[in-house]
XYZ file of C-alpha atoms in Angstrom:
404
model
C 41.914 55.248 -10.964
C 39.493 51.530 -10.497
C 41.159 49.516 -12.914
C 37.929 47.826 -14.238
C 39.010 44.292 -14.740
C 36.288 43.368 -15.707
C 36.119 44.644 -19.379
C 40.586 44.739 -19.103
C 40.498 40.290 -19.116
C 37.904 41.190 -22.442
C 40.110 43.736 -24.258
C 43.605 41.948 -22.789
C 43.552 38.932 -25.531
C 43.454 41.806 -27.985
C 45.793 43.981 -27.263
C 48.808 44.360 -30.369
C 47.037 42.326 -33.103
C 45.123 44.220 -35.943
C 41.526 44.079 -35.095
C 40.027 48.023 -34.542
C 39.352 47.837 -30.867
C 35.921 49.795 -30.684
C 35.069 50.781 -27.111
C 31.412 52.422 -26.962
C 29.113 53.179 -24.524
C 27.123 56.596 -23.173
C 28.707 59.563 -22.893
C 30.938 59.728 -19.616
C 30.880 56.498 -18.352
C 34.703 56.057 -18.267
C 35.599 55.149 -22.028
C 38.311 57.837 -21.863
C 39.719 56.468 -18.921
C 39.744 52.535 -20.257
C 41.930 53.970 -23.357
C 43.574 55.330 -20.403
C 43.655 51.856 -18.793
C 44.880 50.244 -21.992
C 47.808 52.670 -22.643
C 49.287 51.284 -18.881
C 48.857 47.778 -19.729
C 50.723 48.522 -22.750
C 53.824 50.263 -21.522
C 53.905 47.542 -18.637
C 54.695 45.349 -21.963
C 58.032 47.539 -22.558
C 56.529 49.713 -25.288
C 57.773 53.812 -25.468
C 54.666 55.692 -25.308
C 57.081 57.872 -28.042
C 55.373 55.128 -30.125
C 51.391 56.384 -29.083
C 49.233 58.960 -31.159
C 46.452 60.189 -29.040
C 43.745 62.235 -30.234
C 40.677 63.304 -28.121
C 38.200 65.250 -30.690
C 36.405 66.917 -28.407
C 39.115 68.726 -27.802
C 38.396 71.973 -29.682
C 42.697 72.138 -30.363
C 41.920 68.923 -32.889
C 38.952 70.723 -34.796
C 41.285 70.365 -37.416
C 41.357 66.902 -37.749
C 37.233 66.634 -37.702
C 37.703 65.401 -41.842
C 39.605 61.914 -42.576
C 41.833 63.693 -45.211
C 42.810 66.075 -42.211
C 43.357 63.333 -39.747
C 44.891 60.932 -42.162
C 47.887 63.795 -43.201
C 48.244 64.362 -39.814
C 48.448 60.803 -38.087
C 51.102 59.336 -41.449
C 53.180 62.874 -40.426
C 53.384 62.246 -36.939
C 53.588 58.182 -37.397
C 56.729 58.546 -40.157
C 58.443 59.567 -36.784
C 58.270 56.534 -34.666
C 59.842 53.787 -35.136
C 58.721 50.273 -34.688
C 54.593 49.622 -34.234
C 52.123 52.715 -33.601
C 48.990 52.836 -31.214
C 46.561 54.999 -32.384
C 44.049 55.912 -30.104
C 40.839 58.078 -31.338
C 38.244 59.197 -28.662
C 35.357 60.141 -29.970
C 35.978 58.912 -33.169
C 31.922 59.988 -34.623
C 33.157 63.882 -34.446
C 35.330 62.842 -37.244
C 33.251 63.375 -40.723
C 34.065 60.106 -43.235
C 36.423 58.649 -40.555
C 35.922 54.605 -41.360
C 37.875 55.626 -44.502
C 40.850 57.142 -42.537
C 40.512 54.053 -39.376
C 40.479 51.129 -42.936
C 43.808 53.500 -44.779
C 45.688 53.310 -41.369
C 45.466 49.775 -41.607
C 47.075 49.187 -44.621
C 49.354 51.809 -44.891
C 50.785 51.672 -41.156
C 51.535 48.740 -38.756
C 49.638 50.324 -35.879
C 47.585 49.011 -33.092
C 44.140 50.781 -33.408
C 42.284 51.643 -30.078
C 38.395 53.848 -30.559
C 35.705 55.131 -28.484
C 32.587 56.511 -29.511
C 29.114 57.633 -27.852
C 26.594 56.902 -30.738
C 26.015 52.818 -31.806
C 25.569 53.763 -35.372
C 29.471 53.227 -35.535
C 29.071 50.160 -36.002
C 27.076 50.187 -38.594
C 26.354 51.282 -42.095
C 29.672 52.380 -43.482
C 32.048 50.771 -40.876
C 30.484 47.076 -41.489
C 31.515 47.646 -45.318
C 35.286 49.272 -44.893
C 35.647 47.086 -41.606
C 34.300 44.077 -41.737
C 35.983 41.593 -39.845
C 38.515 43.321 -38.783
C 37.226 44.502 -35.635
C 35.632 43.831 -31.967
C 33.471 46.061 -30.077
C 32.920 46.631 -26.815
C 30.641 48.177 -24.525
C 32.125 50.328 -22.038
C 28.976 51.194 -18.997
C 28.893 53.080 -15.570
C 30.426 51.705 -12.434
C 29.097 48.771 -11.566
C 27.786 48.371 -7.684
C 30.894 46.410 -6.911
C 33.269 49.652 -9.101
C 30.962 52.235 -7.171
C 32.014 51.001 -3.130
C 35.419 50.609 -4.084
C 35.677 53.964 -4.648
C 32.965 55.740 -2.783
C 34.887 54.040 0.210
C 38.248 55.872 -0.766
C 35.962 59.467 0.042
C 34.011 57.348 2.827
C 36.206 54.408 4.143
C 33.627 53.511 6.848
C 30.266 53.725 4.991
C 28.625 49.827 5.441
C 27.562 47.826 2.315
C 23.691 49.069 2.869
C 24.838 52.583 3.260
C 26.834 52.191 -0.201
C 23.809 50.563 -1.607
C 21.780 53.797 -0.916
C 23.622 56.062 -1.894
C 24.135 53.830 -5.528
C 20.526 54.281 -5.570
C 20.268 57.757 -6.208
C 23.687 58.351 -7.336
C 23.817 55.678 -9.763
C 27.636 54.627 -11.029
C 28.810 57.832 -13.653
C 32.452 58.132 -12.633
C 32.601 61.447 -12.367
C 31.339 61.821 -9.208
C 33.877 60.781 -7.056
C 35.727 63.762 -8.279
C 32.118 65.356 -6.575
C 32.479 63.596 -3.325
C 29.009 62.196 -4.567
C 27.592 65.537 -2.772
C 24.390 65.896 -3.936
C 23.569 69.023 -5.440
C 26.340 68.911 -7.165
C 26.106 65.665 -8.950
C 21.950 66.321 -9.929
C 23.397 69.322 -11.547
C 26.784 67.419 -13.419
C 23.899 63.694 -14.342
C 21.378 66.536 -15.581
C 24.307 68.131 -17.590
C 25.180 65.184 -18.921
C 21.705 64.165 -19.966
C 21.155 67.794 -22.033
C 24.948 66.967 -23.524
C 23.547 63.307 -24.732
C 20.355 64.540 -25.763
C 21.590 67.479 -27.463
C 24.841 65.897 -29.111
C 23.964 62.504 -29.317
C 20.507 62.302 -30.717
C 18.815 66.020 -31.678
C 22.572 66.985 -33.963
C 23.444 63.603 -35.154
C 19.978 62.709 -35.833
C 18.423 66.399 -37.094
C 15.466 65.862 -34.429
C 13.724 69.511 -35.502
C 10.436 68.473 -33.409
C 12.601 68.633 -30.087
C 9.289 69.177 -27.510
C 8.504 65.317 -29.025
C 11.795 64.133 -28.769
C 11.768 65.441 -24.597
C 7.972 64.459 -23.665
C 8.585 60.773 -25.697
C 12.017 60.166 -23.315
C 9.845 61.221 -20.519
C 7.634 59.460 -21.553
C 10.034 55.991 -21.420
C 11.997 57.424 -18.305
C 8.997 57.017 -16.563
C 8.266 53.520 -17.378
C 11.275 52.125 -17.070
C 10.843 48.045 -16.941
C 7.725 48.187 -17.894
C 6.187 47.090 -20.888
C 4.596 49.532 -23.938
C 4.376 49.905 -27.330
C 5.145 52.790 -29.917
C 1.346 52.606 -30.154
C 0.763 53.191 -26.378
C 3.459 56.275 -26.277
C 1.312 57.813 -28.906
C -2.062 57.027 -27.988
C -0.660 59.074 -24.865
C 0.726 61.468 -26.470
C -2.192 62.201 -28.309
C -4.075 62.231 -24.587
C -2.029 65.397 -24.010
C -3.467 67.233 -26.955
C 0.835 65.477 -29.235
C -0.804 63.888 -31.767
C 2.401 61.570 -33.331
C 2.382 58.453 -35.802
C 3.922 55.001 -33.332
C 6.443 54.928 -36.647
C 7.776 58.214 -35.180
C 7.649 57.047 -31.898
C 10.029 54.576 -32.574
C 12.114 56.483 -34.916
C 13.196 58.384 -31.697
C 13.288 55.823 -29.135
C 15.850 53.649 -32.484
C 17.989 57.557 -31.504
C 18.143 57.454 -27.859
C 19.184 53.438 -28.345
C 21.811 54.416 -30.077
C 22.984 57.541 -28.195
C 23.578 54.626 -25.482
C 20.779 56.974 -23.377
C 18.792 53.731 -23.192
C 18.621 49.673 -23.931
C 15.688 48.150 -25.366
C 15.007 44.203 -24.362
C 12.535 42.488 -26.615
C 10.660 39.945 -25.089
C 10.742 35.457 -25.837
C 7.922 32.981 -25.498
C 8.935 30.640 -24.088
C 6.048 27.967 -25.281
C 6.864 29.022 -29.228
C 10.504 29.649 -28.365
C 10.344 32.606 -30.282
C 11.095 36.609 -30.091
C 8.002 39.014 -29.785
C 7.942 42.181 -31.705
C 6.045 44.257 -30.172
C 5.969 45.535 -26.047
C 9.762 45.688 -25.388
C 10.860 47.098 -22.835
C 13.826 49.608 -21.901
C 16.312 50.102 -19.208
C 18.202 53.472 -18.713
C 22.153 53.516 -18.422
C 22.459 55.236 -15.497
C 19.641 55.435 -12.709
C 21.304 58.147 -11.565
C 21.238 59.634 -14.702
C 16.514 59.047 -14.474
C 17.171 60.745 -10.441
C 18.703 63.685 -11.629
C 16.564 64.216 -14.667
C 12.863 62.751 -13.240
C 13.711 61.970 -9.510
C 11.847 59.317 -7.818
C 13.902 56.405 -7.754
C 13.346 55.629 -4.083
C 9.349 55.819 -4.853
C 9.354 53.688 -8.527
C 12.380 51.551 -6.574
C 10.840 48.159 -7.856
C 11.647 49.423 -11.320
C 15.619 50.728 -10.972
C 16.017 47.978 -8.869
C 14.788 46.030 -12.043
C 17.343 48.674 -14.691
C 20.090 48.018 -11.520
C 20.046 43.941 -12.558
C 19.863 44.243 -15.720
C 22.757 46.360 -16.262
C 24.931 43.700 -14.765
C 23.354 40.784 -16.493
C 24.755 43.205 -19.646
C 28.179 44.130 -17.760
C 28.779 40.787 -17.599
C 28.205 39.872 -21.052
C 24.691 38.110 -20.305
C 22.174 38.751 -23.949
C 18.297 39.696 -22.549
C 15.305 39.103 -23.357
C 12.527 39.628 -21.204
C 10.219 35.644 -20.447
C 6.802 35.301 -21.633
C 4.522 32.434 -20.682
C 1.313 32.839 -20.923
C -0.396 35.496 -18.909
C 2.828 35.666 -17.121
C 5.859 37.070 -17.036
C 9.674 36.272 -16.276
C 11.673 39.588 -15.706
C 15.210 38.215 -17.431
C 16.071 35.344 -19.472
C 19.514 35.955 -19.703
C 21.876 33.616 -21.813
C 25.936 33.436 -21.964
C 28.282 30.636 -23.614
C 24.855 27.896 -24.090
C 24.368 29.136 -20.135
C 20.863 30.031 -18.823
C 19.708 32.723 -16.025
C 16.247 32.952 -15.271
C 16.259 36.426 -12.553
C 13.087 37.896 -11.006
C 13.333 40.964 -9.346
C 10.631 42.916 -6.932
C 11.178 45.058 -3.905
C 9.377 43.563 -1.183
C 8.563 39.831 -0.201
C 5.511 41.214 2.014
C 3.202 39.178 1.967
C 2.311 36.277 1.033
C 0.899 37.116 -1.794
C 3.728 38.544 -2.868
C 5.749 35.649 -2.631
C 3.437 33.234 -4.174
C 3.016 35.667 -7.464
C 7.451 36.426 -7.847
C 8.134 32.478 -7.245
C 5.065 31.387 -9.569
C 6.056 32.810 -12.559
C 8.636 30.110 -12.397
C 5.785 27.362 -12.139
C 5.653 26.163 -15.687
C 9.225 26.312 -16.468
C 9.914 22.871 -16.122
C 14.492 23.096 -17.020
C 16.905 22.578 -14.697
C 18.707 26.238 -14.988
C 19.358 28.277 -12.104
C 15.863 30.664 -11.107
C 16.698 33.946 -9.085
C 13.960 36.108 -7.375
C 15.988 38.897 -6.468
C 14.664 41.424 -3.474
C 16.191 43.994 -0.814
C 14.731 41.209 1.985
C 17.719 40.449 4.811
C 16.780 36.564 5.479
C 16.682 34.056 2.814
C 13.359 32.409 1.756
C 14.308 30.091 -1.458
C 11.983 27.196 -1.793
C 11.578 24.629 -4.340
C 14.562 25.170 -5.855
C 14.832 28.725 -6.489
C 16.670 30.590 -5.308
C 16.034 33.570 -3.111
C 18.819 36.518 -2.936
C 19.522 39.863 -1.784
C 20.125 41.850 -4.439
C 23.307 43.485 -2.800
C 24.883 39.857 -2.469
C 23.660 39.239 -5.738
C 25.099 42.018 -7.554
C 28.554 41.489 -5.538
C 29.037 37.447 -6.441
C 32.064 37.341 -9.113
C 29.880 34.243 -10.442
C 26.296 33.432 -10.240
C 25.798 29.739 -10.230
């Protein structure tokens, strides 16, 4: 089991206090494993496992507990038999109707420490904001980083060098369960296709009562094909009209919002560096896992520029950066990354194969006058840093513990 210290280091300070710990992220990204790691940490501090109550609401045997009242009554009954603090672990809590009321009630009635997971961003909106305002802390759990992928891949293929690992990561992605399949290509593709279908059906279609599933699938296909590419809902609407399907830009936005709520995509807004304001049109979207893209759409090697951007974007988010796309006149910087008052600028490309490419990738920084670190990331093996701009191999960048 990968210890996922990046997440544990953030969660650890909140263990034992009265804030509800909420773990969110796309299905099968490792949230259940994180609950197990948290339980290990709590037991290592001397707590008896008998003080744990753990329920996975995707397990059919727990179907009778999927209303707030039924869950409340069951937990109160079990907690009465436990001496000392009660530790509650609820996996995929969104399956419980009115779960927010139930969780808030436990906080009031019990001496407890609560951990919940969910596969929908709506967990932290609406009702939850009302019942638990200021009383929860969220941790988004992403699929494996390249560093985590290497650790697991080498337990199966110990002789694999970094380049070999990265080539497999490009197509397999970071879903943790793939190690159980020994990264066998056909089995992995089937698993990721099934995962995609599960997200589409359970977290998008059913949760949002989508009627026009064909339209949803067309919009998902468009966004998947164009990850890392600036586009608008109007552009998608016009494209679909040319395909014989009429849909309003507002409907397109609604479907994309449903996809981001399910953590299938992440939306990245653009920032005008001159006016220092967030632009409201032509966002970019990136997928939660590029391996899912390969399984359902294909073409990761063909679209390697876009996939490399996707990989870098997710690594930035894992490390806690707020990320926007930078606009400076007619030029665009792939990522402006901000964390605790620090900033990075990042430009991603496949290879610096010509002088024109070099000028284009380095030239985006010509009008950026501040002294924050500026990167050009590619798969070139030789460094071409210049004018204070750091050129680095993407593999090395992903494996660095700290960026300066």
